[in-house]
Tab-separated table of N, CA, C and O in Angstrom:
chain	number	residue	atom	x	y	z
A	143	UNK	N	-73.394	323.007	20.027
A	143	UNK	CA	-72.837	322.231	18.936
A	143	UNK	C	-73.653	322.498	17.673
A	143	UNK	O	-74.866	322.610	17.707
A	144	UNK	N	-72.984	322.537	16.555
A	144	UNK	CA	-73.624	322.797	15.275
A	144	UNK	C	-74.528	321.633	14.896
A	144	UNK	O	-74.160	320.478	15.038
A	145	UNK	N	-75.714	321.948	14.415
A	145	UNK	CA	-76.636	320.919	13.943
A	145	UNK	C	-76.549	320.873	12.421
A	145	UNK	O	-76.545	321.893	11.755
A	146	UNK	N	-76.443	319.670	11.891
A	146	UNK	CA	-76.350	319.464	10.456
A	146	UNK	C	-77.628	318.802	9.963
A	146	UNK	O	-78.258	318.041	10.703
A	147	UNK	N	-78.038	319.072	8.703
A	147	UNK	CA	-79.248	318.428	8.169
A	147	UNK	C	-79.198	316.910	8.284
A	147	UNK	O	-80.215	316.278	8.531
A	148	UNK	N	-78.023	316.334	8.136
A	148	UNK	CA	-77.907	314.880	8.194
A	148	UNK	C	-78.165	314.326	9.593
A	148	UNK	O	-78.404	313.140	9.753
A	149	UNK	N	-78.143	315.190	10.620
A	149	UNK	CA	-78.385	314.726	11.988
A	149	UNK	C	-79.788	314.144	12.141
A	149	UNK	O	-80.033	313.332	13.024
A	150	UNK	N	-80.718	314.562	11.291
A	150	UNK	CA	-82.095	314.085	11.373
A	150	UNK	C	-82.347	312.838	10.527
A	150	UNK	O	-83.433	312.282	10.553
A	151	UNK	N	-81.347	312.406	9.776
A	151	UNK	CA	-81.473	311.226	8.922
A	151	UNK	C	-80.440	310.215	9.404
A	151	UNK	O	-79.243	310.372	9.145
A	152	UNK	N	-80.890	309.159	10.131
A	152	UNK	CA	-79.942	308.222	10.748
A	152	UNK	C	-78.873	307.686	9.811
A	152	UNK	O	-77.701	307.608	10.178
A	153	UNK	N	-79.247	307.345	8.582
A	153	UNK	CA	-78.246	306.770	7.675
A	153	UNK	C	-77.235	307.798	7.170
A	153	UNK	O	-76.220	307.448	6.590
A	154	UNK	N	-77.505	309.082	7.404
A	154	UNK	CA	-76.569	310.128	7.004
A	154	UNK	C	-75.879	310.785	8.201
A	154	UNK	O	-75.099	311.710	8.034
A	155	UNK	N	-76.187	310.323	9.393
A	155	UNK	CA	-75.628	310.932	10.598
A	155	UNK	C	-74.105	310.800	10.607
A	155	UNK	O	-73.544	309.843	10.084
A	156	UNK	N	-73.460	311.769	11.208
A	156	UNK	CA	-72.005	311.760	11.312
A	156	UNK	C	-71.538	310.612	12.203
A	156	UNK	O	-72.112	310.371	13.243
A	157	UNK	N	-70.452	309.977	11.792
A	157	UNK	CA	-69.808	308.996	12.638
A	157	UNK	C	-68.832	309.708	13.569
A	157	UNK	O	-68.497	310.880	13.355
A	158	UNK	N	-68.374	309.011	14.574
A	158	UNK	CA	-67.430	309.586	15.537
A	158	UNK	C	-66.154	310.053	14.832
A	158	UNK	O	-65.505	311.002	15.251
A	159	UNK	N	-65.811	309.412	13.726
A	159	UNK	CA	-64.595	309.728	12.978
A	159	UNK	C	-64.728	311.013	12.156
A	159	UNK	O	-63.729	311.594	11.755
A	160	UNK	N	-65.942	311.451	11.871
A	160	UNK	CA	-66.173	312.555	10.949
A	160	UNK	C	-66.067	313.895	11.672
A	160	UNK	O	-67.007	314.369	12.282
A	161	UNK	N	-64.900	314.514	11.582
A	161	UNK	CA	-64.630	315.769	12.292
A	161	UNK	C	-64.731	316.990	11.384
A	161	UNK	O	-64.500	318.107	11.832
A	162	UNK	N	-65.080	316.785	10.123
A	162	UNK	CA	-65.132	317.879	9.169
A	162	UNK	C	-65.960	319.054	9.665
A	162	UNK	O	-67.129	318.917	9.965
A	163	UNK	N	-65.337	320.226	9.779
A	163	UNK	CA	-66.018	321.436	10.190
A	163	UNK	C	-66.193	321.606	11.684
A	163	UNK	O	-66.687	322.626	12.142
A	164	UNK	N	-65.797	320.613	12.458
A	164	UNK	CA	-65.934	320.689	13.915
A	164	UNK	C	-64.581	321.004	14.552
A	164	UNK	O	-63.541	320.630	14.023
A	165	UNK	N	-64.591	321.672	15.701
A	165	UNK	CA	-63.313	321.923	16.388
A	165	UNK	C	-62.723	320.598	16.868
A	165	UNK	O	-63.406	319.805	17.512
A	166	UNK	N	-61.498	320.368	16.517
A	166	UNK	CA	-60.864	319.093	16.865
A	166	UNK	C	-59.809	319.208	17.941
A	166	UNK	O	-59.239	318.224	18.356
A	167	UNK	N	-59.522	320.418	18.380
A	167	UNK	CA	-58.490	320.587	19.390
A	167	UNK	C	-57.113	320.685	18.742
A	167	UNK	O	-56.962	320.654	17.517
A	168	UNK	N	-56.125	320.799	19.589
A	168	UNK	CA	-54.743	320.941	19.122
A	168	UNK	C	-54.261	319.648	18.472
A	168	UNK	O	-54.631	318.550	18.873
A	169	UNK	N	-53.417	319.800	17.462
A	169	UNK	CA	-52.821	318.661	16.774
A	169	UNK	C	-51.360	318.573	17.195
A	169	UNK	O	-50.602	319.538	17.071
A	170	UNK	N	-50.975	317.419	17.708
A	170	UNK	CA	-49.579	317.191	18.088
A	170	UNK	C	-48.795	316.873	16.823
A	170	UNK	O	-48.977	315.825	16.208
A	171	UNK	N	-47.948	317.790	16.408
A	171	UNK	CA	-47.201	317.629	15.164
A	171	UNK	C	-45.803	317.053	15.374
A	171	UNK	O	-45.012	316.984	14.445
A	172	UNK	N	-45.507	316.645	16.583
A	172	UNK	CA	-44.194	316.068	16.866
A	172	UNK	C	-44.150	314.609	16.425
A	172	UNK	O	-45.129	313.881	16.548
A	173	UNK	N	-43.018	314.230	15.919
A	173	UNK	CA	-42.804	312.830	15.557
A	173	UNK	C	-42.779	311.997	16.828
A	173	UNK	O	-42.374	312.463	17.884
A	174	UNK	N	-43.222	310.770	16.722
A	174	UNK	CA	-43.132	309.861	17.861
A	174	UNK	C	-42.547	308.548	17.372
A	174	UNK	O	-42.658	308.204	16.193
A	175	UNK	N	-41.925	307.849	18.286
A	175	UNK	CA	-41.332	306.562	17.941
A	175	UNK	C	-42.448	305.560	17.677
A	175	UNK	O	-43.405	305.461	18.441
A	176	UNK	N	-42.333	304.855	16.577
A	176	UNK	CA	-43.298	303.821	16.251
A	176	UNK	C	-42.832	302.533	16.925
A	176	UNK	O	-41.680	302.147	16.810
A	177	UNK	N	-43.744	301.899	17.638
A	177	UNK	CA	-43.391	300.686	18.366
A	177	UNK	C	-43.315	299.485	17.423
A	177	UNK	O	-43.825	299.539	16.297
A	178	UNK	N	-42.732	298.410	17.899
A	178	UNK	CA	-42.597	297.203	17.087
A	178	UNK	C	-43.960	296.658	16.666
A	178	UNK	O	-44.168	296.301	15.509
A	179	UNK	N	-44.916	296.630	17.587
A	179	UNK	CA	-46.225	296.075	17.221
A	179	UNK	C	-46.925	296.950	16.179
A	179	UNK	O	-47.623	296.434	15.308
A	180	UNK	N	-46.717	298.260	16.237
A	180	UNK	CA	-47.310	299.149	15.240
A	180	UNK	C	-46.687	298.897	13.865
A	180	UNK	O	-47.392	298.883	12.846
A	181	UNK	N	-45.385	298.678	13.832
A	181	UNK	CA	-44.711	298.355	12.573
A	181	UNK	C	-45.243	297.050	12.003
A	181	UNK	O	-45.424	296.908	10.791
A	182	UNK	N	-45.503	296.086	12.894
A	182	UNK	CA	-46.026	294.790	12.439
A	182	UNK	C	-47.438	294.927	11.875
A	182	UNK	O	-47.784	294.292	10.876
A	183	UNK	N	-48.256	295.740	12.504
A	183	UNK	CA	-49.618	295.968	12.003
A	183	UNK	C	-49.550	296.632	10.634
A	183	UNK	O	-50.270	296.248	9.708
A	184	UNK	N	-48.683	297.608	10.484
A	184	UNK	CA	-48.509	298.284	9.201
A	184	UNK	C	-48.066	297.292	8.138
A	184	UNK	O	-48.615	297.274	7.025
A	185	UNK	N	-47.076	296.467	8.458
A	185	UNK	CA	-46.572	295.476	7.503
A	185	UNK	C	-47.657	294.463	7.134
A	185	UNK	O	-47.785	294.073	5.973
A	186	UNK	N	-48.450	294.051	8.116
A	186	UNK	CA	-49.536	293.112	7.856
A	186	UNK	C	-50.555	293.718	6.900
A	186	UNK	O	-51.011	293.061	5.959
A	187	UNK	N	-50.890	294.975	7.108
A	187	UNK	CA	-51.838	295.641	6.214
A	187	UNK	C	-51.277	295.718	4.796
A	187	UNK	O	-52.000	295.434	3.827
A	188	UNK	N	-50.027	296.082	4.653
A	188	UNK	CA	-49.410	296.145	3.322
A	188	UNK	C	-49.486	294.771	2.648
A	188	UNK	O	-49.888	294.645	1.487
A	189	UNK	N	-49.146	293.735	3.375
A	189	UNK	CA	-49.181	292.381	2.825
A	189	UNK	C	-50.594	291.983	2.402
A	189	UNK	O	-50.804	291.503	1.289
A	190	UNK	N	-51.558	292.204	3.270
A	190	UNK	CA	-52.939	291.797	2.975
A	190	UNK	C	-53.529	292.570	1.805
A	190	UNK	O	-54.255	291.998	0.983
A	191	UNK	N	-53.241	293.851	1.711
A	191	UNK	CA	-53.790	294.626	0.596
A	191	UNK	C	-53.088	294.296	-0.717
A	191	UNK	O	-53.732	294.218	-1.759
A	192	UNK	N	-51.792	294.076	-0.674
A	192	UNK	CA	-51.080	293.715	-1.916
A	192	UNK	C	-51.489	292.336	-2.426
A	192	UNK	O	-51.485	292.094	-3.625
A	193	UNK	N	-51.855	291.448	-1.505
A	193	UNK	CA	-52.320	290.109	-1.892
A	193	UNK	C	-53.793	290.117	-2.291
A	193	UNK	O	-54.341	289.101	-2.691
A	194	UNK	N	-54.442	291.264	-2.150
A	194	UNK	CA	-55.831	291.387	-2.562
A	194	UNK	C	-56.841	290.792	-1.590
A	194	UNK	O	-57.984	290.543	-1.967
A	195	UNK	N	-56.431	290.568	-0.345
A	195	UNK	CA	-57.359	290.008	0.640
A	195	UNK	C	-58.469	291.013	0.936
A	195	UNK	O	-59.637	290.657	1.017
A	196	UNK	N	-58.109	292.259	1.084
A	196	UNK	CA	-59.065	293.359	1.187
A	196	UNK	C	-58.348	294.643	0.835
A	196	UNK	O	-57.133	294.670	0.697
A	197	UNK	N	-59.124	295.714	0.678
A	197	UNK	CA	-58.559	296.991	0.244
A	197	UNK	C	-58.424	297.972	1.408
A	197	UNK	O	-59.028	297.781	2.468
A	198	UNK	N	-57.679	299.023	1.172
A	198	UNK	CA	-57.553	300.084	2.169
A	198	UNK	C	-58.911	300.736	2.413
A	198	UNK	O	-59.227	301.134	3.537
A	199	UNK	N	-59.737	300.816	1.373
A	199	UNK	CA	-61.083	301.366	1.540
A	199	UNK	C	-61.898	300.508	2.507
A	199	UNK	O	-62.673	301.026	3.315
A	200	UNK	N	-61.727	299.196	2.427
A	200	UNK	CA	-62.443	298.305	3.342
A	200	UNK	C	-61.897	298.432	4.768
A	200	UNK	O	-62.656	298.319	5.735
A	201	UNK	N	-60.605	298.676	4.890
A	201	UNK	CA	-60.017	298.939	6.216
A	201	UNK	C	-60.670	300.182	6.805
A	201	UNK	O	-61.144	300.167	7.939
A	202	UNK	N	-60.716	301.249	6.031
A	202	UNK	CA	-61.305	302.503	6.484
A	202	UNK	C	-62.773	302.318	6.842
A	202	UNK	O	-63.244	302.790	7.876
A	203	UNK	N	-63.510	301.603	6.002
A	203	UNK	CA	-64.927	301.395	6.253
A	203	UNK	C	-65.164	300.703	7.592
A	203	UNK	O	-66.046	301.108	8.359
A	204	UNK	N	-64.392	299.685	7.893
A	204	UNK	CA	-64.559	298.972	9.166
A	204	UNK	C	-64.180	299.870	10.344
A	204	UNK	O	-64.822	299.817	11.397
A	205	UNK	N	-63.170	300.702	10.172
A	205	UNK	CA	-62.786	301.641	11.241
A	205	UNK	C	-63.918	302.634	11.487
A	205	UNK	O	-64.269	302.916	12.626
A	206	UNK	N	-64.508	303.125	10.414
A	206	UNK	CA	-65.594	304.102	10.543
A	206	UNK	C	-66.836	303.495	11.176
A	206	UNK	O	-67.661	304.211	11.718
A	207	UNK	N	-66.965	302.188	11.144
A	207	UNK	CA	-68.124	301.513	11.724
A	207	UNK	C	-67.918	301.139	13.197
A	207	UNK	O	-68.848	300.622	13.823
A	208	UNK	N	-66.728	301.381	13.715
A	208	UNK	CA	-66.519	301.129	15.141
A	208	UNK	C	-67.476	302.014	15.937
A	208	UNK	O	-67.748	303.144	15.557
A	209	UNK	N	-67.964	301.513	17.030
A	209	UNK	CA	-68.814	302.333	17.885
A	209	UNK	C	-68.021	303.497	18.455
A	209	UNK	O	-66.790	303.476	18.501
A	210	UNK	N	-68.742	304.517	18.902
A	210	UNK	CA	-68.097	305.730	19.422
A	210	UNK	C	-67.163	305.414	20.582
A	210	UNK	O	-66.056	305.948	20.658
A	211	UNK	N	-67.588	304.540	21.485
A	211	UNK	CA	-66.750	304.214	22.643
A	211	UNK	C	-65.466	303.506	22.209
A	211	UNK	O	-64.374	303.845	22.660
A	212	UNK	N	-65.594	302.526	21.329
A	212	UNK	CA	-64.408	301.803	20.846
A	212	UNK	C	-63.486	302.740	20.087
A	212	UNK	O	-62.273	302.755	20.310
A	213	UNK	N	-64.053	303.529	19.186
A	213	UNK	CA	-63.247	304.445	18.381
A	213	UNK	C	-62.470	305.414	19.264
A	213	UNK	O	-61.287	305.655	19.046
A	214	UNK	N	-63.134	305.960	20.272
A	214	UNK	CA	-62.510	306.951	21.147
A	214	UNK	C	-61.459	306.354	22.069
A	214	UNK	O	-60.508	307.032	22.454
A	215	UNK	N	-61.616	305.092	22.422
A	215	UNK	CA	-60.690	304.483	23.386
A	215	UNK	C	-59.500	303.805	22.725
A	215	UNK	O	-58.512	303.491	23.391
A	216	UNK	N	-59.570	303.577	21.421
A	216	UNK	CA	-58.489	302.878	20.720
A	216	UNK	C	-57.487	303.864	20.139
A	216	UNK	O	-57.849	304.961	19.723
A	217	UNK	N	-56.242	303.407	20.068
A	217	UNK	CA	-55.215	304.188	19.379
A	217	UNK	C	-55.371	303.967	17.877
A	217	UNK	O	-56.145	303.112	17.427
A	218	UNK	N	-54.622	304.716	17.105
A	218	UNK	CA	-54.651	304.618	15.646
A	218	UNK	C	-54.430	303.184	15.170
A	218	UNK	O	-55.228	302.638	14.397
A	219	UNK	N	-53.378	302.548	15.646
A	219	UNK	CA	-53.074	301.190	15.198
A	219	UNK	C	-53.970	300.148	15.851
A	219	UNK	O	-54.175	299.066	15.287
A	220	UNK	N	-54.536	300.425	16.992
A	220	UNK	CA	-55.534	299.514	17.559
A	220	UNK	C	-56.773	299.487	16.670
A	220	UNK	O	-57.371	298.424	16.472
A	221	UNK	N	-57.141	300.630	16.110
A	221	UNK	CA	-58.266	300.670	15.172
A	221	UNK	C	-57.940	299.856	13.926
A	221	UNK	O	-58.788	299.125	13.407
A	222	UNK	N	-56.720	299.984	13.438
A	222	UNK	CA	-56.297	299.189	12.279
A	222	UNK	C	-56.406	297.709	12.605
A	222	UNK	O	-56.890	296.926	11.793
A	223	UNK	N	-55.933	297.323	13.794
A	223	UNK	CA	-55.954	295.915	14.197
A	223	UNK	C	-57.381	295.384	14.236
A	223	UNK	O	-57.666	294.288	13.738
A	224	UNK	N	-58.293	296.145	14.824
A	224	UNK	CA	-59.695	295.730	14.884
A	224	UNK	C	-60.276	295.585	13.482
A	224	UNK	O	-60.997	294.625	13.188
A	225	UNK	N	-59.952	296.506	12.602
A	225	UNK	CA	-60.458	296.465	11.240
A	225	UNK	C	-59.879	295.283	10.463
A	225	UNK	O	-60.607	294.607	9.725
A	226	UNK	N	-58.599	295.046	10.616
A	226	UNK	CA	-57.973	293.901	9.939
A	226	UNK	C	-58.646	292.610	10.383
A	226	UNK	O	-59.003	291.757	9.564
A	227	UNK	N	-58.826	292.448	11.686
A	227	UNK	CA	-59.463	291.232	12.211
A	227	UNK	C	-60.873	291.081	11.640
A	227	UNK	O	-61.264	289.989	11.184
A	228	UNK	N	-61.647	292.150	11.645
A	228	UNK	CA	-63.014	292.099	11.132
A	228	UNK	C	-63.024	291.713	9.658
A	228	UNK	O	-63.803	290.851	9.232
A	229	UNK	N	-62.148	292.354	8.868
A	229	UNK	CA	-62.096	292.043	7.439
A	229	UNK	C	-61.674	290.604	7.181
A	229	UNK	O	-62.209	289.950	6.285
A	230	UNK	N	-60.734	290.091	7.959
A	230	UNK	CA	-60.312	288.697	7.787
A	230	UNK	C	-61.443	287.735	8.132
A	230	UNK	O	-61.628	286.712	7.454
A	231	UNK	N	-62.213	288.052	9.158
A	231	UNK	CA	-63.355	287.205	9.507
A	231	UNK	C	-64.444	287.292	8.450
A	231	UNK	O	-65.060	286.275	8.099
A	232	UNK	N	-64.679	288.474	7.894
A	232	UNK	CA	-65.695	288.644	6.855
A	232	UNK	C	-65.380	287.806	5.622
A	232	UNK	O	-66.286	287.353	4.931
A	233	UNK	N	-64.112	287.611	5.345
A	233	UNK	CA	-63.707	286.854	4.161
A	233	UNK	C	-63.465	285.388	4.441
A	233	UNK	O	-63.077	284.636	3.560
A	234	UNK	N	-63.662	284.968	5.689
A	234	UNK	CA	-63.489	283.561	6.037
A	234	UNK	C	-62.042	283.125	6.149
A	234	UNK	O	-61.752	281.935	6.171
A	235	UNK	N	-61.127	284.085	6.216
A	235	UNK	CA	-59.703	283.747	6.375
A	235	UNK	C	-59.469	283.184	7.774
A	235	UNK	O	-58.714	282.229	7.948
A	236	UNK	N	-60.134	283.769	8.753
A	236	UNK	CA	-60.102	283.272	10.125
A	236	UNK	C	-61.531	283.329	10.671
A	236	UNK	O	-62.367	284.046	10.136
A	237	UNK	N	-61.758	282.562	11.733
A	237	UNK	CA	-63.054	282.634	12.408
A	237	UNK	C	-62.875	283.383	13.723
A	237	UNK	O	-61.747	283.515	14.227
A	238	UNK	N	-63.966	283.844	14.277
A	238	UNK	CA	-63.915	284.526	15.565
A	238	UNK	C	-63.372	283.577	16.634
A	238	UNK	O	-62.607	283.983	17.509
A	239	UNK	N	-63.742	282.296	16.542
A	239	UNK	CA	-63.257	281.308	17.502
A	239	UNK	C	-61.740	281.135	17.398
A	239	UNK	O	-61.034	281.108	18.410
A	240	UNK	N	-61.231	281.024	16.180
A	240	UNK	CA	-59.781	280.899	15.981
A	240	UNK	C	-59.042	282.110	16.524
A	240	UNK	O	-58.013	281.978	17.193
A	241	UNK	N	-59.573	283.282	16.247
A	241	UNK	CA	-58.953	284.513	16.721
A	241	UNK	C	-58.959	284.559	18.251
A	241	UNK	O	-57.945	284.867	18.875
A	242	UNK	N	-60.099	284.225	18.847
A	242	UNK	CA	-60.202	284.228	20.307
A	242	UNK	C	-59.239	283.252	20.962
A	242	UNK	O	-58.587	283.577	21.967
A	243	UNK	N	-59.127	282.051	20.398
A	243	UNK	CA	-58.200	281.053	20.948
A	243	UNK	C	-56.759	281.537	20.860
A	243	UNK	O	-55.989	281.393	21.808
A	244	UNK	N	-56.400	282.110	19.724
A	244	UNK	CA	-55.016	282.585	19.555
A	244	UNK	C	-54.723	283.746	20.489
A	244	UNK	O	-53.625	283.839	21.062
A	245	UNK	N	-55.676	284.638	20.661
A	245	UNK	CA	-55.483	285.759	21.587
A	245	UNK	C	-55.295	285.254	23.016
A	245	UNK	O	-54.452	285.763	23.759
A	246	UNK	N	-56.053	284.224	23.396
A	246	UNK	CA	-55.909	283.632	24.732
A	246	UNK	C	-54.535	282.994	24.901
A	246	UNK	O	-53.902	283.123	25.959
A	247	UNK	N	-54.053	282.317	23.853
A	247	UNK	CA	-52.714	281.710	23.899
A	247	UNK	C	-51.644	282.780	24.091
A	247	UNK	O	-50.733	282.606	24.899
A	248	UNK	N	-51.754	283.854	23.355
A	248	UNK	CA	-50.772	284.933	23.445
A	248	UNK	C	-50.811	285.568	24.823
A	248	UNK	O	-49.763	285.849	25.417
A	249	UNK	N	-51.983	285.761	25.362
A	249	UNK	CA	-52.115	286.333	26.696
A	249	UNK	C	-51.465	285.414	27.737
A	249	UNK	O	-50.757	285.884	28.628
A	250	UNK	N	-51.693	284.128	27.599
A	250	UNK	CA	-51.089	283.157	28.523
A	250	UNK	C	-49.573	283.178	28.406
A	250	UNK	O	-48.865	283.170	29.412
A	251	UNK	N	-49.067	283.191	27.170
A	251	UNK	CA	-47.612	283.230	26.949
A	251	UNK	C	-47.006	284.477	27.559
A	251	UNK	O	-45.903	284.434	28.104
A	252	UNK	N	-47.706	285.588	27.482
A	252	UNK	CA	-47.215	286.856	28.021
A	252	UNK	C	-47.126	286.869	29.529
A	252	UNK	O	-46.356	287.622	30.112
A	253	UNK	N	-47.917	286.040	30.184
A	253	UNK	CA	-47.918	286.002	31.652
A	253	UNK	C	-46.810	285.113	32.199
A	253	UNK	O	-46.539	285.127	33.389
A	254	UNK	N	-46.212	284.301	31.362
A	254	UNK	CA	-45.179	283.375	31.848
A	254	UNK	C	-43.835	284.041	31.959
A	254	UNK	O	-43.496	284.996	31.433
């Protein structure tokens, strides 16, 4: 693997998202059907950014800060969802407790 000067400086080290100059493998260029939940996440992001709750740059920043394991295991819109939740908690729009309770309610509803 190529070694970069920034590899020796922790604050400049590449994140899991930073593929610039590295082999990334084949790119699937086929269109895929977007699911309902993905459309909802997209719509939520549009609403939150237009209302000025946070910016797309802040969405990207939170995604880039995901740990390597989380980043690698999440889909594109799962990363968006994690970032949206983090940004909403950072701004005090929701608390981690509120989010956890609502997620538990949804999980329970889904099992019925």
